[in-house]
Structure formats: structure tokens, C-alpha cells
Amino acid sequence: MTEAQTGVTLPVLPLDDDVVLPGMVVPVDISDSEVRAAIDAARAGHDDGAQVPGIRSQSKPRVLIVPRIDGTHTGTGTVAVVEQVGRTPQGDPAAVLRGTGRARVGSGTTGPGAALWVSAEVHTDEAPEGGYPGKVTELAREYKGLAASYLQKRGAWQAIDTIQQTDDPARLADRGGYSPFLTTDQKLALLETYDVAERLRRLTEWTREALAELDVAETIDKDVQEGVDKQQREFLLRRQMEAIRKELNELDGRPGSEEDDYRERVEAADLPDHVRKAALEEVDKLERAGDSSPESGWIRTWLDTVLDMPWNERTDDSYDIAGARGVLDDDHTGLDDVKERITEYLAVRKRREERGMGVVGGRRSGAVLALVGPPGVGKTSLGESVARAMGRTFTRVALGGVRDEAEIRGHRRTYVGAMPGRIVRAIRESGSMNPVVLLDEIDKVGADFRGDPTSALLEVLDPAQNHTFRDHYLEVDLDLSDVVFLATANTLETIPGPLLDRMELVELDGYTEREKVSIARDHLLPRQLDKAGLDGGEVAFEDGALRRLAAEYTREAGVRGLERSIARVLRKIAAQDALEGERLPVAVGAEDLTGYLGRPRHTPESAERTSVPGVATGLAVTGAGGDVLFVEASLADPESGAGGVTLTGQLGDVMKESAQIALSYLRSRGAELELPVGDLKDRGVHVHVPAGSIPKDGPSAGVTMTTALASLLSGRPARSDVAMTGEVSLTGRVLPIGGVKQKLLAAHRAGITTVLIPARNEPDLDEVPDDVLAELDVHPVADVREVLRLALEPAATAEEAHSVAA
């Protein structure tokens, strides 16, 4: 490529904040004085060629268009031909200019007219003899493709044809000045660039950027348009659907709008007056809110919830008292306390109904019972049996791990995702206002920064308040006074006192061995046979096997471990039959259990543990029911220098105090009890309660610790068949304790035959099953001396006892 340079003298036409490239045709407004002067000077100079050398060689007048950026003229301009001078269709004076080449502005000179004349060197792009090099051709081809893509997106089809027909790379590069995305600075850079390849490279880069921006804008516009179209389409379809629904409803005689539908549903529903009033107010709000308001969704959900509630639905109680007791007896063996309480409740309800005393002071005769006992005694399953016996619906509310107060009382309607509390949901699911609601694991309810759910339960379980229970979501009074609430718990320690005071306590202390065998035979074995795919004709358990399972393989207050043991035996039988074949029918006896389950895990150990002096057998109550514990005592050798009292076994403060009291009592009454307590001043005492990883506390081990220390000092071992419980005082009195029934059941399971209890706990024996009492020799004692007399083996002589202790 070569550049031809020619010196000319031309009038200057300043162009503010715009650039004209060679090959471009642009109109200019000649109403401006400077522009008019340049046009007139060019025409005058063209007519008077003698005064302006070189003008005669041009067929039309020429001007030098010089961009003026921010008031400053640039050093490079465009030589333009004045193609036409006239007026626009609107009547404004104008001229059409066509750029022909670049020119470097030189010094000023003189010429006709009022315009500024300058000398300039015109640069004309000429193609080389052999054509443009391949690099320039390739750049031109790339720019053509990009420009065509851009113009295609803009819909400029004629411009595409013009670009495609332009073969000269220089002309193609200058035509880029028409691009609307180029800024004034970019156009000026093109004007000042004389190299065609560099101009094409810059244009290619700028066009690629503009194309990318256009793609992004198109994507955004498309997404916006699709969203708008979707909204418009949805709006139109909903309007059409409303119109169609309205026409159909009119044909069927139904309400024409959703608001009218809700209003008719509220008026037709059997609602209490205060609930109907609140619901109609919400329907009015729904009419005012409209479909576009977010509040309309909350109102619809609230109305649906209210209309789903069984406000005036009640089931009729079954007043067949004998039939109800029969249902309870069929479903559960034992548990006489609960069965009697439900029978009493039904009898009272029947009498009140017969005398027209169903509702007194707005309150009905519901019940709130707390079933407390170790795991596996049937607390949860008892709820379904109670509901079936009463002829009521049943629903269960699991409270284990609940920490949010709103789970009980519900959320405020202003929150997103608000819903009623678990109590309201239980009533709605039951379909009745007088169901049996089982509040399962009420002792596992927690509290954190969101509130204390047990505090919310105070109103639910208070018969004096729950006839006007108010859920935060519903915000209308709900009558819970006819509901029978059964709360289950393993321990009472974690239940707050005010909540426990509102419930009638029924303690389930576990099953006797005879009851376990009966439960296993009547309930557990049929259920596990069905799960194992067997029937009673293929596998039979002897009572001796069930009795040994309960006594030596499980030893628990409930029957869950017993059921798992039965299931394990049945699985082994099914597996052996599948592997070896022709194994059925099978009769499982007591001797066969070792082959199925291995050796027993719970064998009597009292005889072994108490064979040496200083060990006594006590009774305790745990979360899993009653249990047997051993208290061990030892004296340090005088030569070791050890002194004082050491207590181990994770003992609580109360239990540690019991050990101190026992030691103080023996020290003060040593002579009376014929015990060598004088040696205690030189020898340290160590009291240990095995199962050291389990925390223990409470005063009921006082007499056991006293007996262990007395056995150690006297050298007389404690009787292996004797277990004891009771608090001891400094004067030697045996004070009452709790959990007598559970402790006696534990002693019976452990093979103990003689039990010592405080004399003041003798009335508690009425709660112990008769078959257990028949096999136990229970001695109510009031003084420690009686305990020692009954619990310690007799010594041959006092001297022998003293020597053994020493």
C-alpha cells in the first residue's frame, strides 16, 4: 500500500464534537456562521481559480473538515467535497459533504470569503501494485463478518449489502465511521491512523466488544420480555379463568367469586359465634386486599385452617363400663392403676350425662393424666387403648426435643410459613373436639432462647383455663376442656413443678415376672411370629423359656428387651430352617435358649458379692425402673498412715452426706452395738458404690451404707438374700423414702427374698402386686439396730468378730 501526498489550500469547516471519515456523506447545518463562511469561501474559491491555485482541477468546491473537540482543533482533518447546498424539508439551510481523504493541517493562509484558509497535505490511500498483503485482507474479512453480524442484529440489511460489496480494505475501514457504537475519540483515532491494517485491527476489536454488549443486552431484554410476557399471559389466563368460573358458578347456582365462596362457606359452617364473627371479618379483609396483595394468601390459609377445625364435632363416649375395662384388659396386662382411673372417669361421665351436668361454667369434664414409668411398660400404646375403650378418636403429639414455644402455641400470622401449634393441629387431625391426645415424652421438652414450651403447656393442661385456650395463629378461643390428655414421662425430675401440679400422676412401676410371661405369650410372641413369617403351629415357646428370658436374659422394668430376645430366637429358627430345611415345627424350652442366645447375662450375684464382710445389698430407682446396687466398705491398714473418709462411685452430695451420717452414727454407738470403732481413729475408711461411671444420688442408701460399715467392723458378712432401702438419721432412725414398689419389683427380679424398708413406708406395700409380696419377706424397720440384726450373719463369738475386723 502507498500513500499519495498532495499540498492544497482549503477553507476550514470546524465540526464540534464529531468526526467525518473519508468516504462518509454527511449533512451539515449551514445556519452556523463559521460553517456558512467555509461553504461560501469554498464556492467563491472554486469560481475564482486564479486566486486559489489548483482549484480549477476540481469539479466541485472542497472544504477541510476539522474536528473541534472541547474547543480545540485537531491536527488532522478530512477533505470533503460540497455535493449540494440547499434546504431541508423543514426549510433549514444545509449542505451535503462527502469526505474524500485525510489531510494534515498546516499553516494558515489567505483566501476569499470570511473563512479561515489553511494549507494542508492530503493523504490518499492507494493499493499496492500487487494488492494488499494477506494480513490486511484477513483483517478486512474478519471485520466484514463482525460488522455483518452487528448490522444483522440491528436489522440494517442494506448496510450489510454495502459492506459485503466493498472490496477495498481502506474504504472498508473508513466506512466503519458510520458505526453508531463508536465514540468521538474512537472516530478521531481512526482519522489520525494512516495505516489501513491498524485501522482494521482497531475496528475489529471495537466491533467485537460492541457485539458482546449487544448480545448481553439482547439476553437481558429477552429475559425481561419473557417475564413480562409470562406475567401478561398469566394475568390474561387468570382473568379468563375467573370469567369461566364465574359463568360456571352462575350455571350451578354457586358464588361467582372466591370471596363469595369463603363467605358462603363460613356462613354454612357450624362455627361458634365468636369464631364466625372473626372469620367474616377476615373475609371482608380478603375482599379489600385483592389478589395481588400478599396478605390475601395469609387470609386464605387462615380461613382454610379455621374451616377445617371440628368446632362442634364430638364423638359419643362409650358408657359400657364393663366393655371398656375389657378392652383395656385385652390390650394390656397389669397396669391396674390406669385402668381403674379410666373406669372411674367413664363412670363419672356417665353419671353426669344422666343428670344433665355435661357442661358446668363453660367447662366440660376432661382429664389430664401423667403416666410416669420406665421405658417399655406400655405408656404410649396405652393411649390408643384408652381411646378405643372410650370410643374416642386418638392422636399423638411427640414432644421429645421440642424447644420452641411456638410449637405449642403456634406462630403469629405475620411470619412467613406461620402455622398453628401442635395442640391445634392435633385437634384438627382428630376431627373431634373431645379426642384422647397423647403428649408423648413430656419430660424431654427443652427450653432455649426461643422460649419454654413447658410454660405454654400450663394453660393447655389446666382444667380451669383450657376451655378458653388461645393459639397465636388462630387468635380465637378454643375449648380443650373436653379433651383427655395423657402425658407420658420416664422421670419426674425434669418436669417443672407447676406443670406437674396440673396433672394427675399415675405411676407405672414395671411388670412382675408373671406379668411379663403373660404379656410375652399373649402379645409379644404373636406379633414377632407374624414379623418373622412364622405361625404358632411352627414355633412354640414353653412358659419356662419365657420365664427364663424375662429373669436371666433381660431383667428390665418393661418388655422391650424381652420382645427383642423373642425376635432374635425366631430369626435364628427361620435362618436355620432356610439353611438346613425340615426344622419345623420347633418347641423352644428353657434349656434351648443357650443355643439361640448364648449364656444368660443376668444371674443372681448377691451371694458372691456379699460373701465377705463390708458389702451390703441396697435398692435404688433409676430412669429405667428399680435396680439393685451394692455398697462396699474397706479399712486401711494402720501402718499405711491413711486416714479420713474416701467416697467413690460418682456419688451426689446427698449420698455423700448419707455416708458421713452412717459413719458418725457407728462412731457414736460403737459400744452399744459391740463394734470396735476405736480403730477408726488410726485407719482410713473407703466407701465405694460400684458401677462407678453412673452418677448416683439420694438418701435411700443410708441404711445400706450403715450395714456395710457395720459388717466391715464386726466381721459379720451381710446376708446374701437381704436387700434394704431407707434414709438413716444421726440417732439411728430409719426414715421413709420413695419408689418402694419399683424397688421391691427390682429385688424380686434379682432373686432377693428378704427386703427391709422403713416402717413409715409400710402403706406403700398396698401398691405392690400380691404375687410379688407372696414371694418376698418384707420387714418394715424403724431403727438401725433392727436392720443390723436382720441383715448381718450371726457371729460365732465376739472375739472372732473382733479378730476378723482387725
mmCIF file of N, CA and C in Angstrom, residues 147-197:
data_model
loop_
_atom_site.group_PDB
_atom_site.id
_atom_site.type_symbol
_atom_site.label_atom_id
_atom_site.label_comp_id
_atom_site.label_asym_id
_atom_site.label_seq_id
_atom_site.Cartn_x
_atom_site.Cartn_y
_atom_site.Cartn_z
ATOM 1 N N ALA A 147 -18.945 -6.991 11.356
ATOM 2 C CA ALA A 147 -19.852 -5.891 11.030
ATOM 3 C C ALA A 147 -21.186 -6.421 10.523
ATOM 4 N N ALA A 148 -21.132 -7.491 9.697
ATOM 5 C CA ALA A 148 -22.382 -8.066 9.194
ATOM 6 C C ALA A 148 -23.223 -8.621 10.353
ATOM 7 N N SER A 149 -22.572 -9.283 11.321
ATOM 8 C CA SER A 149 -23.310 -9.811 12.476
ATOM 9 C C SER A 149 -23.952 -8.682 13.261
ATOM 10 N N TYR A 150 -23.199 -7.620 13.477
ATOM 11 C CA TYR A 150 -23.751 -6.489 14.240
ATOM 12 C C TYR A 150 -24.930 -5.851 13.509
ATOM 13 N N LEU A 151 -24.750 -5.624 12.183
ATOM 14 C CA LEU A 151 -25.814 -4.986 11.417
ATOM 15 C C LEU A 151 -27.042 -5.895 11.307
ATOM 16 N N GLN A 152 -26.794 -7.204 11.263
ATOM 17 C CA GLN A 152 -27.914 -8.136 11.217
ATOM 18 C C GLN A 152 -28.741 -8.054 12.495
ATOM 19 N N LYS A 153 -28.069 -7.962 13.643
ATOM 20 C CA LYS A 153 -28.802 -7.824 14.903
ATOM 21 C C LYS A 153 -29.575 -6.518 14.946
ATOM 22 N N ARG A 154 -29.050 -5.477 14.271
ATOM 23 C CA ARG A 154 -29.740 -4.178 14.251
ATOM 24 C C ARG A 154 -30.778 -4.096 13.133
ATOM 25 N N GLY A 155 -30.806 -5.112 12.255
ATOM 26 C CA GLY A 155 -31.789 -5.114 11.159
ATOM 27 C C GLY A 155 -31.434 -4.208 10.001
ATOM 28 N N ALA A 156 -30.150 -3.810 9.873
ATOM 29 C CA ALA A 156 -29.732 -2.911 8.779
ATOM 30 C C ALA A 156 -29.277 -3.751 7.592
ATOM 31 N N TRP A 157 -30.212 -4.293 6.834
ATOM 32 C CA TRP A 157 -29.880 -5.228 5.759
ATOM 33 C C TRP A 157 -29.198 -4.527 4.569
ATOM 34 N N GLN A 158 -29.618 -3.285 4.240
ATOM 35 C CA GLN A 158 -28.972 -2.570 3.131
ATOM 36 C C GLN A 158 -27.516 -2.271 3.449
ATOM 37 N N ALA A 159 -27.259 -1.913 4.686
ATOM 38 C CA ALA A 159 -25.879 -1.633 5.071
ATOM 39 C C ALA A 159 -25.031 -2.894 4.969
ATOM 40 N N ILE A 160 -25.632 -4.056 5.245
ATOM 41 C CA ILE A 160 -24.894 -5.307 5.110
ATOM 42 C C ILE A 160 -24.461 -5.511 3.664
ATOM 43 N N ASP A 161 -25.380 -5.256 2.738
ATOM 44 C CA ASP A 161 -25.029 -5.399 1.319
ATOM 45 C C ASP A 161 -23.894 -4.457 0.942
ATOM 46 N N THR A 162 -23.935 -3.235 1.428
ATOM 47 C CA THR A 162 -22.884 -2.264 1.111
ATOM 48 C C THR A 162 -21.538 -2.738 1.637
ATOM 49 N N ILE A 163 -21.531 -3.265 2.885
ATOM 50 C CA ILE A 163 -20.285 -3.747 3.483
ATOM 51 C C ILE A 163 -19.746 -4.931 2.682
ATOM 52 N N GLN A 164 -20.637 -5.856 2.306
ATOM 53 C CA GLN A 164 -20.184 -7.042 1.588
ATOM 54 C C GLN A 164 -19.632 -6.692 0.189
ATOM 55 N N GLN A 165 -20.156 -5.612 -0.432
ATOM 56 C CA GLN A 165 -19.718 -5.241 -1.785
ATOM 57 C C GLN A 165 -18.457 -4.392 -1.778
ATOM 58 N N THR A 166 -18.000 -3.969 -0.616
ATOM 59 C CA THR A 166 -16.799 -3.132 -0.529
ATOM 60 C C THR A 166 -15.578 -4.042 -0.464
ATOM 61 N N ASP A 167 -14.745 -3.984 -1.510
ATOM 62 C CA ASP A 167 -13.575 -4.847 -1.570
ATOM 63 C C ASP A 167 -12.303 -4.140 -1.140
ATOM 64 N N ASP A 168 -12.273 -2.811 -1.228
ATOM 65 C CA ASP A 168 -11.068 -2.070 -0.864
ATOM 66 C C ASP A 168 -10.958 -2.007 0.653
ATOM 67 N N PRO A 169 -9.906 -2.565 1.256
ATOM 68 C CA PRO A 169 -9.777 -2.533 2.729
ATOM 69 C C PRO A 169 -9.752 -1.119 3.287
ATOM 70 N N ALA A 170 -9.136 -0.160 2.579
ATOM 71 C CA ALA A 170 -9.082 1.207 3.082
ATOM 72 C C ALA A 170 -10.481 1.810 3.142
ATOM 73 N N ARG A 171 -11.240 1.653 2.061
ATOM 74 C CA ARG A 171 -12.611 2.165 2.056
ATOM 75 C C ARG A 171 -13.461 1.451 3.113
ATOM 76 N N LEU A 172 -13.225 0.122 3.276
ATOM 77 C CA LEU A 172 -13.972 -0.637 4.272
ATOM 78 C C LEU A 172 -13.698 -0.109 5.680
ATOM 79 N N ALA A 173 -12.430 0.186 5.951
ATOM 80 C CA ALA A 173 -12.080 0.685 7.284
ATOM 81 C C ALA A 173 -12.716 2.041 7.536
ATOM 82 N N ASP A 174 -12.720 2.927 6.506
ATOM 83 C CA ASP A 174 -13.295 4.248 6.721
ATOM 84 C C ASP A 174 -14.808 4.203 6.826
ATOM 85 N N ARG A 175 -15.432 3.225 6.203
ATOM 86 C CA ARG A 175 -16.887 3.096 6.353
ATOM 87 C C ARG A 175 -17.283 2.749 7.799
ATOM 88 N N GLY A 176 -16.320 2.261 8.576
ATOM 89 C CA GLY A 176 -16.607 1.998 9.986
ATOM 90 C C GLY A 176 -17.015 3.234 10.754
ATOM 91 N N GLY A 177 -16.739 4.420 10.180
ATOM 92 C CA GLY A 177 -17.152 5.644 10.846
ATOM 93 C C GLY A 177 -18.648 5.769 10.999
ATOM 94 N N TYR A 178 -19.400 5.016 10.184
ATOM 95 C CA TYR A 178 -20.856 5.034 10.324
ATOM 96 C C TYR A 178 -21.342 4.260 11.563
ATOM 97 N N SER A 179 -20.469 3.455 12.153
ATOM 98 C CA SER A 179 -20.902 2.593 13.267
ATOM 99 C C SER A 179 -21.413 3.440 14.431
ATOM 100 N N PRO A 180 -22.636 3.193 14.881
ATOM 101 C CA PRO A 180 -23.211 4.044 15.941
ATOM 102 C C PRO A 180 -22.558 3.830 17.304
ATOM 103 N N PHE A 181 -21.856 2.707 17.506
ATOM 104 C CA PHE A 181 -21.272 2.445 18.818
ATOM 105 C C PHE A 181 -19.919 3.124 19.008
ATOM 106 N N LEU A 182 -19.357 3.716 17.925
ATOM 107 C CA LEU A 182 -18.058 4.372 18.058
ATOM 108 C C LEU A 182 -18.220 5.729 18.738
ATOM 109 N N THR A 183 -17.295 5.987 19.664
ATOM 110 C CA THR A 183 -17.286 7.291 20.324
ATOM 111 C C THR A 183 -16.511 8.291 19.469
ATOM 112 N N THR A 184 -16.605 9.557 19.850
ATOM 113 C CA THR A 184 -15.887 10.603 19.112
ATOM 114 C C THR A 184 -14.384 10.365 19.171
ATOM 115 N N ASP A 185 -13.870 9.945 20.317
ATOM 116 C CA ASP A 185 -12.425 9.695 20.449
ATOM 117 C C ASP A 185 -12.008 8.530 19.561
ATOM 118 N N GLN A 186 -12.857 7.491 19.461
ATOM 119 C CA GLN A 186 -12.509 6.367 18.600
ATOM 120 C C GLN A 186 -12.524 6.768 17.132
ATOM 121 N N LYS A 187 -13.505 7.570 16.713
ATOM 122 C CA LYS A 187 -13.531 8.046 15.330
ATOM 123 C C LYS A 187 -12.304 8.907 15.034
ATOM 124 N N LEU A 188 -11.918 9.743 16.004
ATOM 125 C CA LEU A 188 -10.740 10.592 15.815
ATOM 126 C C LEU A 188 -9.476 9.739 15.683
ATOM 127 N N ALA A 189 -9.397 8.653 16.457
ATOM 128 C CA ALA A 189 -8.249 7.758 16.350
ATOM 129 C C ALA A 189 -8.198 7.112 14.974
ATOM 130 N N LEU A 190 -9.348 6.748 14.420
ATOM 131 C CA LEU A 190 -9.379 6.202 13.058
ATOM 132 C C LEU A 190 -8.925 7.246 12.038
ATOM 133 N N LEU A 191 -9.343 8.493 12.247
ATOM 134 C CA LEU A 191 -8.973 9.553 11.321
ATOM 135 C C LEU A 191 -7.464 9.807 11.342
ATOM 136 N N GLU A 192 -6.878 9.731 12.517
ATOM 137 C CA GLU A 192 -5.453 10.037 12.647
ATOM 138 C C GLU A 192 -4.573 8.843 12.324
ATOM 139 N N THR A 193 -5.166 7.659 12.076
ATOM 140 C CA THR A 193 -4.392 6.457 11.751
ATOM 141 C C THR A 193 -4.347 6.313 10.232
ATOM 142 N N TYR A 194 -3.104 6.388 9.653
ATOM 143 C CA TYR A 194 -2.958 6.310 8.210
ATOM 144 C C TYR A 194 -2.750 4.879 7.732
ATOM 145 N N ASP A 195 -2.375 3.982 8.636
ATOM 146 C CA ASP A 195 -2.132 2.588 8.261
ATOM 147 C C ASP A 195 -3.472 1.846 8.216
ATOM 148 N N VAL A 196 -3.761 1.249 7.044
ATOM 149 C CA VAL A 196 -5.037 0.559 6.865
ATOM 150 C C VAL A 196 -5.155 -0.641 7.800
ATOM 151 N N ALA A 197 -4.088 -1.407 7.956
ATOM 152 C CA ALA A 197 -4.138 -2.594 8.819
ATOM 153 C C ALA A 197 -4.443 -2.217 10.272
#
